[in-house]
PDB file of C-alpha atoms and ligand atoms in Angstrom:
ATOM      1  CA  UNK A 983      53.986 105.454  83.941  1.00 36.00           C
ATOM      2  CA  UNK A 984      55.390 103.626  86.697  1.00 35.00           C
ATOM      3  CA  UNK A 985      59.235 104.388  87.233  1.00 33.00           C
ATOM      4  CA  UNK A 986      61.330 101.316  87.067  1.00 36.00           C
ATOM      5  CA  UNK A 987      59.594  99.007  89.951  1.00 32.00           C
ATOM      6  CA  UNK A 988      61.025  96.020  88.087  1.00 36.00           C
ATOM      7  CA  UNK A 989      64.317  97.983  87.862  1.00 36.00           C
ATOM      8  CA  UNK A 990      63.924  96.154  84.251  1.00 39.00           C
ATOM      9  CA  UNK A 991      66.965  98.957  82.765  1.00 42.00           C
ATOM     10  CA  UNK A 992      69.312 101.338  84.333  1.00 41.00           C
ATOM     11  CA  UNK A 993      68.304 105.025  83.126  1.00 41.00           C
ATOM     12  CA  UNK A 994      70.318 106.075  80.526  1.00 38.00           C
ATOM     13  CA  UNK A 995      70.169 109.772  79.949  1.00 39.00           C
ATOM     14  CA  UNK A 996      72.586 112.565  80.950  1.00 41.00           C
ATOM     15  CA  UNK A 997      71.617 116.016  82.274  1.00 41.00           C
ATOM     16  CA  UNK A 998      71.392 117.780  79.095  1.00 51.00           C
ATOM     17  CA  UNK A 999      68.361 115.029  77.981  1.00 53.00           C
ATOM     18  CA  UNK A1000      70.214 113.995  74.995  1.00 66.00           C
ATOM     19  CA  UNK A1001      69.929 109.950  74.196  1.00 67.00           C
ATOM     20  CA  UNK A1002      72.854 108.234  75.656  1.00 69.00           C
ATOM     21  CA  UNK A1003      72.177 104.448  75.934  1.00 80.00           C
ATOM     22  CA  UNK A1004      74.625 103.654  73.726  1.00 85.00           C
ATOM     23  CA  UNK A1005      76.887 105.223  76.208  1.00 83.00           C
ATOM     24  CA  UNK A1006      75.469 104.016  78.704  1.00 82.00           C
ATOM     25  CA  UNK A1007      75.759 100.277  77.265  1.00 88.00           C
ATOM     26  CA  UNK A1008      79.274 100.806  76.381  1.00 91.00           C
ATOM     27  CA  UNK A1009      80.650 102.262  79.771  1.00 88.00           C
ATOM     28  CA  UNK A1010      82.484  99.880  82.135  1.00 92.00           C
ATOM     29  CA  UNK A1011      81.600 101.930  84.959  1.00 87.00           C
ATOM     30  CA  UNK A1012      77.219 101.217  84.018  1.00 86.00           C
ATOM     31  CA  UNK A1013      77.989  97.573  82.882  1.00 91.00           C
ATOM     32  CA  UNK A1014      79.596  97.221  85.726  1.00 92.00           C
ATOM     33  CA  UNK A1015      76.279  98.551  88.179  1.00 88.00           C
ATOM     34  CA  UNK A1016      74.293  96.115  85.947  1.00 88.00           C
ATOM     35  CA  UNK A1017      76.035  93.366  86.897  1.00 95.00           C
ATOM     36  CA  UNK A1018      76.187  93.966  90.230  1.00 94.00           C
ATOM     37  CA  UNK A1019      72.701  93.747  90.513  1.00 91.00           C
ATOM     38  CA  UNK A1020      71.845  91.516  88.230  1.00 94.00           C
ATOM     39  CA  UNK A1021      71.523  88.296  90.786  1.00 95.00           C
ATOM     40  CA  UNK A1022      68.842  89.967  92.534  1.00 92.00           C
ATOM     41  CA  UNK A1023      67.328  90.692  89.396  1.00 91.00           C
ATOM     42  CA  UNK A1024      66.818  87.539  88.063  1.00 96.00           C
ATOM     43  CA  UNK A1025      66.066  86.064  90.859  1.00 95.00           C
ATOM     44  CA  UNK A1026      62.482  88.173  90.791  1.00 94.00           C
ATOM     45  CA  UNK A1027      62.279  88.019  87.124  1.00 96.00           C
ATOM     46  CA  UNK A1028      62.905  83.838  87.274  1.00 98.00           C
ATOM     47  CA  UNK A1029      59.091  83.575  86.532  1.00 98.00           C
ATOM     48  CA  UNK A1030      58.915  85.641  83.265  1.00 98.00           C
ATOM     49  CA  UNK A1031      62.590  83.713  81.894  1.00 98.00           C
ATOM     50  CA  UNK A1032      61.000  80.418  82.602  1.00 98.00           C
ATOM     51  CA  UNK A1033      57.779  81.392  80.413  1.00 98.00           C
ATOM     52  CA  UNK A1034      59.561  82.621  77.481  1.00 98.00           C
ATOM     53  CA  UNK A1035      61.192  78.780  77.251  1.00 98.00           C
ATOM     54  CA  UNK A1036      57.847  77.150  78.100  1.00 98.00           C
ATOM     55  CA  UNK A1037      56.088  79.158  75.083  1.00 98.00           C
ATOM     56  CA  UNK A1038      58.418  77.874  72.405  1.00 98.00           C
ATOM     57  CA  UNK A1039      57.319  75.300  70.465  1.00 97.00           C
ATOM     58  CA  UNK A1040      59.795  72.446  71.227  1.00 98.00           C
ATOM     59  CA  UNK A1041      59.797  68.860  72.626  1.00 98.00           C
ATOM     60  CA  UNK A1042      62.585  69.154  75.653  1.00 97.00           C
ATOM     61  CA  UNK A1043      65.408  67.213  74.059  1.00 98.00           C
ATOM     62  CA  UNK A1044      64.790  69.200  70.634  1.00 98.00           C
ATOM     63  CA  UNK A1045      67.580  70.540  68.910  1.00 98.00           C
ATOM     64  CA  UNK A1046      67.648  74.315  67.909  1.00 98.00           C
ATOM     65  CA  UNK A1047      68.954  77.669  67.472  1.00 98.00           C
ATOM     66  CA  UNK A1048      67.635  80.636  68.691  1.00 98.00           C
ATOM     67  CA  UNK A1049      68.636  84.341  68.652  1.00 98.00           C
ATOM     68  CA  UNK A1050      68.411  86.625  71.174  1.00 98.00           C
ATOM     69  CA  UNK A1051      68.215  90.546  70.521  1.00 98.00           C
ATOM     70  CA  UNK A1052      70.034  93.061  72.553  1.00 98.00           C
ATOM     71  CA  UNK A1053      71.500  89.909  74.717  1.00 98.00           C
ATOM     72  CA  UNK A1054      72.868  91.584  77.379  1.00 98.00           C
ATOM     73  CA  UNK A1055      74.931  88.906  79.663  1.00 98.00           C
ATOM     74  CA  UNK A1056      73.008  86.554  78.252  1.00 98.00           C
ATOM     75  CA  UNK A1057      70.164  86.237  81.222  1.00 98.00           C
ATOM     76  CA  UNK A1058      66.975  85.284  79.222  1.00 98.00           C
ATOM     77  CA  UNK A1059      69.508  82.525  76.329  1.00 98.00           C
ATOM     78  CA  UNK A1060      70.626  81.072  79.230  1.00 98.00           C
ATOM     79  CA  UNK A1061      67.568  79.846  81.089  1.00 98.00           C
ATOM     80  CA  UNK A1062      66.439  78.798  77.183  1.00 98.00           C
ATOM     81  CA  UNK A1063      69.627  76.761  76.961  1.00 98.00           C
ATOM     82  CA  UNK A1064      68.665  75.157  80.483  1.00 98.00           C
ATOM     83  CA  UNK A1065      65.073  74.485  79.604  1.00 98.00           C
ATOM     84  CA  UNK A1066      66.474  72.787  76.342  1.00 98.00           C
ATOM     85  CA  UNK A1067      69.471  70.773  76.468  1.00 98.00           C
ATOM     86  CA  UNK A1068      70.472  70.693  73.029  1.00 98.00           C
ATOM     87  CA  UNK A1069      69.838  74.574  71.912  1.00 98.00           C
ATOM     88  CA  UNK A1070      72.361  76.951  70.890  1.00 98.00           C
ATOM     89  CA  UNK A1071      71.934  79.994  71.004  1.00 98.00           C
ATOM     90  CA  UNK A1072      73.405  83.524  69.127  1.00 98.00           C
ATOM     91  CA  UNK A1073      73.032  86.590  71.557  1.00 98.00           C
ATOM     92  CA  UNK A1074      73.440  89.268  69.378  1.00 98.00           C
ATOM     93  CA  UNK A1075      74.732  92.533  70.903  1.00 98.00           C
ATOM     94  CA  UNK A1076      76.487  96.071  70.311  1.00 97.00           C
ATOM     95  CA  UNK A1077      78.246  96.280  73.675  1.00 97.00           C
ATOM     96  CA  UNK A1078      81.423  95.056  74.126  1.00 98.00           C
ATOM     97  CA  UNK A1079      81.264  95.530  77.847  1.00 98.00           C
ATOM     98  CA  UNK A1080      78.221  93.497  78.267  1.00 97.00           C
ATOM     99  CA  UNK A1081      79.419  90.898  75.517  1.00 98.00           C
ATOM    100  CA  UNK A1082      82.663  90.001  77.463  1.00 98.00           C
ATOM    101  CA  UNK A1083      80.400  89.709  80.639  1.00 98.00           C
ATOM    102  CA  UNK A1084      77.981  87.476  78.885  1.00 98.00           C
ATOM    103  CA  UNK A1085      81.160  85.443  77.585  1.00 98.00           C
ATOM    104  CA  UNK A1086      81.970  85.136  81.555  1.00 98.00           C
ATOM    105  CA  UNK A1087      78.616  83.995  82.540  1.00 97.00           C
ATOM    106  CA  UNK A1088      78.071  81.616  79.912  1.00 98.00           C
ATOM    107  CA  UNK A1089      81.320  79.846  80.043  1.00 98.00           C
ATOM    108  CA  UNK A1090      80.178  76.492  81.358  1.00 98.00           C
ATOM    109  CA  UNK A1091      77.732  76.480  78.229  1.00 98.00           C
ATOM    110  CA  UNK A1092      80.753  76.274  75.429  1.00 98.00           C
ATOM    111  CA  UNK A1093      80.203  75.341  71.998  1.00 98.00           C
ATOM    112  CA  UNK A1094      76.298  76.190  73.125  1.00 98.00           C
ATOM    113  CA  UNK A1095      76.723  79.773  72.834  1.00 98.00           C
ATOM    114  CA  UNK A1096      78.193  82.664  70.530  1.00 98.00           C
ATOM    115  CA  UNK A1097      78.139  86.228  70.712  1.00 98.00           C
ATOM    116  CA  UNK A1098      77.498  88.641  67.322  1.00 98.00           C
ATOM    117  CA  UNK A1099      77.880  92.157  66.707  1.00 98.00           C
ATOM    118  CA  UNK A1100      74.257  93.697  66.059  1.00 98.00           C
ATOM    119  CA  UNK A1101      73.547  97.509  66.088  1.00 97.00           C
ATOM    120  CA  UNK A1102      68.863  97.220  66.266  1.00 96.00           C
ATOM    121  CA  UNK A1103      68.923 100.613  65.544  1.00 94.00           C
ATOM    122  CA  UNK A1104      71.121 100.466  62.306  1.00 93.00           C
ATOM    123  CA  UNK A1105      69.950  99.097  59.740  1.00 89.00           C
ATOM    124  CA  UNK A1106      70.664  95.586  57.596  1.00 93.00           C
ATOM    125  CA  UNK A1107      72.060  92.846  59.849  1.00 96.00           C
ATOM    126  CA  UNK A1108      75.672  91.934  59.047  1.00 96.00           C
ATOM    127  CA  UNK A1109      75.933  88.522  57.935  1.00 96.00           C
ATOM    128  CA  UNK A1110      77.209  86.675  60.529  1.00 97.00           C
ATOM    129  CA  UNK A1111      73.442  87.031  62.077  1.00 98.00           C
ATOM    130  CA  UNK A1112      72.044  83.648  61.029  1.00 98.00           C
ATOM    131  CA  UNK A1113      69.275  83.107  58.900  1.00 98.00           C
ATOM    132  CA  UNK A1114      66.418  80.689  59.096  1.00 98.00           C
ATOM    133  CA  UNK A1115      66.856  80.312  62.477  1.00 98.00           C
ATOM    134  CA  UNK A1116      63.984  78.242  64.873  1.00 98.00           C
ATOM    135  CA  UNK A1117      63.263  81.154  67.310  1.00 98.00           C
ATOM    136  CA  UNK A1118      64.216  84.492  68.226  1.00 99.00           C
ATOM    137  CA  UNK A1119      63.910  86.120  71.698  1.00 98.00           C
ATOM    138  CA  UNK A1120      64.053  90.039  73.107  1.00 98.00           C
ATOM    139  CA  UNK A1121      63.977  90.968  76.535  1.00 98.00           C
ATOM    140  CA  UNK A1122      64.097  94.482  78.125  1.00 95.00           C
ATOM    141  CA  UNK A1123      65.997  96.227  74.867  1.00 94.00           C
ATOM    142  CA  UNK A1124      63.064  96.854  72.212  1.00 96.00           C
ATOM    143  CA  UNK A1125      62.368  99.725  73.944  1.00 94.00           C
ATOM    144  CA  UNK A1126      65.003 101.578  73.410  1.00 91.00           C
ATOM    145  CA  UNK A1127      64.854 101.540  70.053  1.00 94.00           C
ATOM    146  CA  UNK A1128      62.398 104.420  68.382  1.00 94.00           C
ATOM    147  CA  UNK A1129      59.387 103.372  66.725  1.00 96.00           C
ATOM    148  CA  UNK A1130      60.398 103.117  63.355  1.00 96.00           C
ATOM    149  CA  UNK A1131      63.219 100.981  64.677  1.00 96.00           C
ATOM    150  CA  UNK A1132      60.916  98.589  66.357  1.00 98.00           C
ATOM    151  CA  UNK A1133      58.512  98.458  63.582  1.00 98.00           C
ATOM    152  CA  UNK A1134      61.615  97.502  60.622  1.00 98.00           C
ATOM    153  CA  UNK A1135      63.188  95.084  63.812  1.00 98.00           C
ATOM    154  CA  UNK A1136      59.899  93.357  63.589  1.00 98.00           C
ATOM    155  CA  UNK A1137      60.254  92.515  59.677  1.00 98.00           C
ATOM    156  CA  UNK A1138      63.831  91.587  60.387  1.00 98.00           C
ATOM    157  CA  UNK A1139      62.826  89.151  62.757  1.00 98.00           C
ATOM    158  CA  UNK A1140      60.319  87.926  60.592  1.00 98.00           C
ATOM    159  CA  UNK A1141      62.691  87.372  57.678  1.00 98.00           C
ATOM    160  CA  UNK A1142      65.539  85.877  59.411  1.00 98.00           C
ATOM    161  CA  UNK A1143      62.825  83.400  61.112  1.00 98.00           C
ATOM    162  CA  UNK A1144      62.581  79.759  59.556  1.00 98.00           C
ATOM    163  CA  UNK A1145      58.873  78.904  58.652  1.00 98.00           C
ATOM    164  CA  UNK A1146      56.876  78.120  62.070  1.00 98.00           C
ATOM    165  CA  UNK A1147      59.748  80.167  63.945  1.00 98.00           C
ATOM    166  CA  UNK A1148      58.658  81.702  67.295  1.00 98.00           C
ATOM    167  CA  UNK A1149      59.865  85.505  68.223  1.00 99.00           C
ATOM    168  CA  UNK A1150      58.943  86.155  72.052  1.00 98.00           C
ATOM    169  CA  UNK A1151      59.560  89.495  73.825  1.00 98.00           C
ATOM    170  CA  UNK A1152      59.701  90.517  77.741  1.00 98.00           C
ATOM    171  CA  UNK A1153      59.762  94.572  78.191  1.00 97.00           C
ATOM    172  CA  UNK A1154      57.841  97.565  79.474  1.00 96.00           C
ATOM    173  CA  UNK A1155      55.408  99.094  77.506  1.00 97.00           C
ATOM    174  CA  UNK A1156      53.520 102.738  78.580  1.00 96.00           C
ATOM    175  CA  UNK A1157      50.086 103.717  78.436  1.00 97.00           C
ATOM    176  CA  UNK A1158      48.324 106.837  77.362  1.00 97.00           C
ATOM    177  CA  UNK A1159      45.448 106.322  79.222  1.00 98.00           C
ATOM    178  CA  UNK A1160      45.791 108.046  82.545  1.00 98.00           C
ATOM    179  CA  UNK A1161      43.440 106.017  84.850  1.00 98.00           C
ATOM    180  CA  UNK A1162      45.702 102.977  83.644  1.00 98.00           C
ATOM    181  CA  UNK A1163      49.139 104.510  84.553  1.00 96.00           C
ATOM    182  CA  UNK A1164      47.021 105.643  88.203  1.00 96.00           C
ATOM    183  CA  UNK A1165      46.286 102.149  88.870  1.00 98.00           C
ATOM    184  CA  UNK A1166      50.196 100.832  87.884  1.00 97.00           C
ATOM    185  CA  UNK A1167      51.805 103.132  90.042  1.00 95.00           C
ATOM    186  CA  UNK A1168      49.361 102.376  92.843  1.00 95.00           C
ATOM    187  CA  UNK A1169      50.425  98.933  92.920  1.00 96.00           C
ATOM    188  CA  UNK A1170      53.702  99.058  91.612  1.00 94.00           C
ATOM    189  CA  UNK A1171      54.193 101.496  94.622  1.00 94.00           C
ATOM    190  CA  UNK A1172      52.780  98.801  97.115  1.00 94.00           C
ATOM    191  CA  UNK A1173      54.948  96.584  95.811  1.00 92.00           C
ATOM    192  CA  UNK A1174      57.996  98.395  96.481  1.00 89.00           C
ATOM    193  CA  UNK A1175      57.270 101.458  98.551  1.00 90.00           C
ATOM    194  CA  UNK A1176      60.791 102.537  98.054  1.00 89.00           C
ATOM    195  CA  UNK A1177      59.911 103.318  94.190  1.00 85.00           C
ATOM    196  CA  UNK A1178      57.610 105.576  95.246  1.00 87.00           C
ATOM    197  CA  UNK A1179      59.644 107.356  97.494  1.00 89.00           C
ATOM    198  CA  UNK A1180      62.618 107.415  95.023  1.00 86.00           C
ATOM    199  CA  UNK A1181      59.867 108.886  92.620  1.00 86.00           C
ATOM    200  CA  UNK A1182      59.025 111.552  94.729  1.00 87.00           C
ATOM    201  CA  UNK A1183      61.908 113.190  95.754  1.00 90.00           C
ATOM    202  CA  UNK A1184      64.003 112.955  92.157  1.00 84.00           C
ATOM    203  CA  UNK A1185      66.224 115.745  91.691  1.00 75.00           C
ATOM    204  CA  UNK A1186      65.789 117.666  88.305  1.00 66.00           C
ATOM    205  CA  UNK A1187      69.156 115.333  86.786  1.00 54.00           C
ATOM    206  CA  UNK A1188      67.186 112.103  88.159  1.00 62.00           C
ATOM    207  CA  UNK A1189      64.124 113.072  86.274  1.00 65.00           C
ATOM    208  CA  UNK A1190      65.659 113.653  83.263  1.00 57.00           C
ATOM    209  CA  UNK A1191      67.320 110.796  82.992  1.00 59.00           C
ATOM    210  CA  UNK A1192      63.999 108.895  83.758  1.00 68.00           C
ATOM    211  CA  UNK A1193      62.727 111.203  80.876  1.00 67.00           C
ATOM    212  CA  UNK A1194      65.221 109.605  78.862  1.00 62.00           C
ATOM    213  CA  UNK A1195      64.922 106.094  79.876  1.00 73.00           C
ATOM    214  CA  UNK A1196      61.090 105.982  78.947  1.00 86.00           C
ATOM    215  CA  UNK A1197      61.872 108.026  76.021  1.00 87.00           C
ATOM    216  CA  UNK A1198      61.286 105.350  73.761  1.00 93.00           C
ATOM    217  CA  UNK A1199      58.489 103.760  75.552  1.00 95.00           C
ATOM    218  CA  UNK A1200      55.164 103.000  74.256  1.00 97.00           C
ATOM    219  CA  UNK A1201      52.014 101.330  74.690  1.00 98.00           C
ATOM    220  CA  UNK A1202      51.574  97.408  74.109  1.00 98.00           C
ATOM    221  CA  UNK A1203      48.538  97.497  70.972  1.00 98.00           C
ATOM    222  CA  UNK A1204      51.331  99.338  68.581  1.00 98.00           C
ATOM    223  CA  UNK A1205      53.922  96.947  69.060  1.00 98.00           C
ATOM    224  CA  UNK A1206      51.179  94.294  68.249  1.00 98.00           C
ATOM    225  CA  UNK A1207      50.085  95.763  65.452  1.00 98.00           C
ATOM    226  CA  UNK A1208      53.894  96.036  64.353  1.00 98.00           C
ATOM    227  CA  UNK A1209      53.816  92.043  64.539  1.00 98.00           C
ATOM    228  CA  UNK A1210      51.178  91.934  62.673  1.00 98.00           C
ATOM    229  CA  UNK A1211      52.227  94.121  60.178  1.00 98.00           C
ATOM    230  CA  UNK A1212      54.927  92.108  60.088  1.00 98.00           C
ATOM    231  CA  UNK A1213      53.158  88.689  58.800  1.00 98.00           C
ATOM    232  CA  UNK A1214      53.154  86.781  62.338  1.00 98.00           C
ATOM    233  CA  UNK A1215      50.546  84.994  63.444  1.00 98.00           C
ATOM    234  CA  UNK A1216      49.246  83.751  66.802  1.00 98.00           C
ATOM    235  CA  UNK A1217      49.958  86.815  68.149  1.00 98.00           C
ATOM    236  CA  UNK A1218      49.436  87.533  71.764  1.00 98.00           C
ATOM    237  CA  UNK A1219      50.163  89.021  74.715  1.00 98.00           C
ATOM    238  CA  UNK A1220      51.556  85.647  76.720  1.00 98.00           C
ATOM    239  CA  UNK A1221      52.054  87.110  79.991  1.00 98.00           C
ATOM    240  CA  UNK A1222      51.472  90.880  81.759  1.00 98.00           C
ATOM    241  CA  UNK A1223      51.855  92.562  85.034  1.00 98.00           C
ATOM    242  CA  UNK A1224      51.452  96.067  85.148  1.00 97.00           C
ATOM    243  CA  UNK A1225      53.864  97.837  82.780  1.00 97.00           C
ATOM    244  CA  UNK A1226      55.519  94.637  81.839  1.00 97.00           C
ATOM    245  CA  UNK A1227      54.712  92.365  79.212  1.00 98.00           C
ATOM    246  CA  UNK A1228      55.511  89.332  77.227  1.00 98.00           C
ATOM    247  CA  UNK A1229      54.165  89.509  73.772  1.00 98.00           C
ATOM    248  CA  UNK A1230      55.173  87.081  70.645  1.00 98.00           C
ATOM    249  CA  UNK A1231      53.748  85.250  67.984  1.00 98.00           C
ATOM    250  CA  UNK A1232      55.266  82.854  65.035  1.00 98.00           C
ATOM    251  CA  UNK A1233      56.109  82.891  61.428  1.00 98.00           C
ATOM    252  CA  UNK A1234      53.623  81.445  59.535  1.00 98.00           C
ATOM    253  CA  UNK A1235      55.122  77.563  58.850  1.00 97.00           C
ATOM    254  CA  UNK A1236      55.288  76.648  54.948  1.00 93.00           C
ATOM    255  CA  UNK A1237      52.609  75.423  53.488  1.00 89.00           C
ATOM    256  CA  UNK A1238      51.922  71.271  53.019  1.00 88.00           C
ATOM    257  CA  UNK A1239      53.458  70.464  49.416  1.00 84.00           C
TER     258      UNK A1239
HETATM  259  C1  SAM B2726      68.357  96.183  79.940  1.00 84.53           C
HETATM  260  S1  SAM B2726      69.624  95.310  79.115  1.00 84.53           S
HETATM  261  C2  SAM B2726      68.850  93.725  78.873  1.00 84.53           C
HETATM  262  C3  SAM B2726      69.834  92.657  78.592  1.00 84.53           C
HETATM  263  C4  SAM B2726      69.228  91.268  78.422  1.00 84.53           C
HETATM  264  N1  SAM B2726      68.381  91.193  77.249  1.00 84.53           N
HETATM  265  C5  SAM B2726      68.434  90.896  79.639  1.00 84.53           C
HETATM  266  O1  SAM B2726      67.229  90.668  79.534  1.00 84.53           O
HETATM  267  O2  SAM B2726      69.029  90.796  80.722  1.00 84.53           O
HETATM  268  C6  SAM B2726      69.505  96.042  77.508  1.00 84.53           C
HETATM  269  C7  SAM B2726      70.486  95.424  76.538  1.00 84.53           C
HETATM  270  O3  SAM B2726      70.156  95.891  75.232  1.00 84.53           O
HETATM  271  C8  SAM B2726      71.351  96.221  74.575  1.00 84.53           C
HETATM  272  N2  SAM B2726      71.039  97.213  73.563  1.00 84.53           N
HETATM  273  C9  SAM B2726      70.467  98.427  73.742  1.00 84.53           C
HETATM  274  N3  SAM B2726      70.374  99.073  72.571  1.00 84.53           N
HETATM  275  C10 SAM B2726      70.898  98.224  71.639  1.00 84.53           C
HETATM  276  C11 SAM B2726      71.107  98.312  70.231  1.00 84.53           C
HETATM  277  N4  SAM B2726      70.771  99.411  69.552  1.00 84.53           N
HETATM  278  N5  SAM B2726      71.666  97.264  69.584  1.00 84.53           N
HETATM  279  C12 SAM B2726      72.027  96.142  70.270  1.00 84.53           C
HETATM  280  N6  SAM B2726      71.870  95.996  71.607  1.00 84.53           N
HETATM  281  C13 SAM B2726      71.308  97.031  72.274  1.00 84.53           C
HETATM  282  C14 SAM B2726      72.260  96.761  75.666  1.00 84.53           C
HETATM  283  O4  SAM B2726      73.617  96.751  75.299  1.00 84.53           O
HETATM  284  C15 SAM B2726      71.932  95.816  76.795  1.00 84.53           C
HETATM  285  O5  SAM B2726      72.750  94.685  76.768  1.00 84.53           O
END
């Protein structure tokens, strides 16, 4: 697997290979690195945003609310509340840290926007998640949630979806298939040549904690077949390049009376 040429996440393990996102999401010091980068981010990412509004199914001037999973600062809700002028959105999230940055970035948005405390990898939603919502995005957090996690998040989604809802997700998958992950990190590496040489000279703390950040990782047809399992339908892969993906597809809509 390529390492992180999209610099999509931070890693997040510690040199004793024990999971630590959640520390990692709730220190000041790593929210703080995130943000500092995250303009440069974006800014090569703008592409992949924009798509994820494009593929929902709503005239421009609609109005809707959408969730979106594992928020962060809000980077993927916000270019949905551009692309549609009357959405709101609920960015659900278990970091304080990245909540009260979101809060910051989002300000101009107002009544538009509001944050809710969500644990993915716990289980029932508290309340104050809506239900019957219109559509429900991810980006760049499903996979660091175990499998069993993603698989129950997918049925979650699902249920707190209105009929004809749209769930969309941006994130890295892996591959087992050797040849594949060859051909990634060939031109992952041409793309940024600095990856490569970051890559090769990791010390033994930097590749555990690269361990740990792909620890979760896995290929693109389970996930799918989670979705399916799931009930939703139209289910595709809507955009890919390399390791990255955006996959989605929609709750059924009710049936004609
Ligand atoms: C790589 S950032 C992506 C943030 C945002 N979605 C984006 O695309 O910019 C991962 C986000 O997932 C959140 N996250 C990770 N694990 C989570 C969990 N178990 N429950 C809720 N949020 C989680 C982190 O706090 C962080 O904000």
């Amino acid at each position: 697997m390529p390492d992180d040429t999209d610099t999509g996440d931070i890693d997040t393990g510690d040199i004793d290979g024990t999971d630590t996102n959640e520390t990692v999401w709730k220190s000041d010091h790593m929210v703080a690195s995130w943000v500092a980068a995250e303009g440069e981010r974006e800014r090569r990412r703008a592409g992949q945003r924009r798509l994820m509004a494009e593929l929902l199914a709503f005239d421009d001037d609609d109005a809707f609310t959408f969730i979106d999973l594992g928020a962060g600062t809000g980077a993927a809700a916000k270019v949905v509340l551009d692309h549609f002028p009357k959405a709101t959105a609920v960015l659900a999230e278990y970091s304080a840290q990245m909540t009260a940055e979101g809060r910051r970035a989002l300000a101009t948005y107002g009544a538009r926007f509001r944050y809710v405390e969500l644990d993915l990898a716990a289980g029932d939603w508290p309340a104050a998640v809506p239900t019957g919502v219109d559509a429900v995005i991810s980006s760049l957090c499903v996979h660091h949630l175990p499998d069993e996690r993603k698989r129950a998040l997918f049925a979650q989604i699902w249920e707190h979806l209105a009929p004809g809802g749209w769930y969309l997700n941006y994130d890295p998958v892996s591959t087992d298939d050797p040849v594949v992950e060859a051909a990634w990190l060939r031109a992952g590496d041409r793309q940024d040549p600095a990856a490569a040489a970051a890559r090769a000279h990791r010390s033994a703390e930097e590749q555990l904690r690269h361990e740990n950040h792909v620890r979760y990782m896995i290929p693109l047809e389970p996930q799918l077949a989670f979705l399916r399992e799931a009930g939703f339908e139209g289910i595709d892969v809507y955009w890919k390049q390399l390791d990255y993906v955006i996959y989605g597809g929609r709750r059924p809509p009710a049936p004609a009376p």
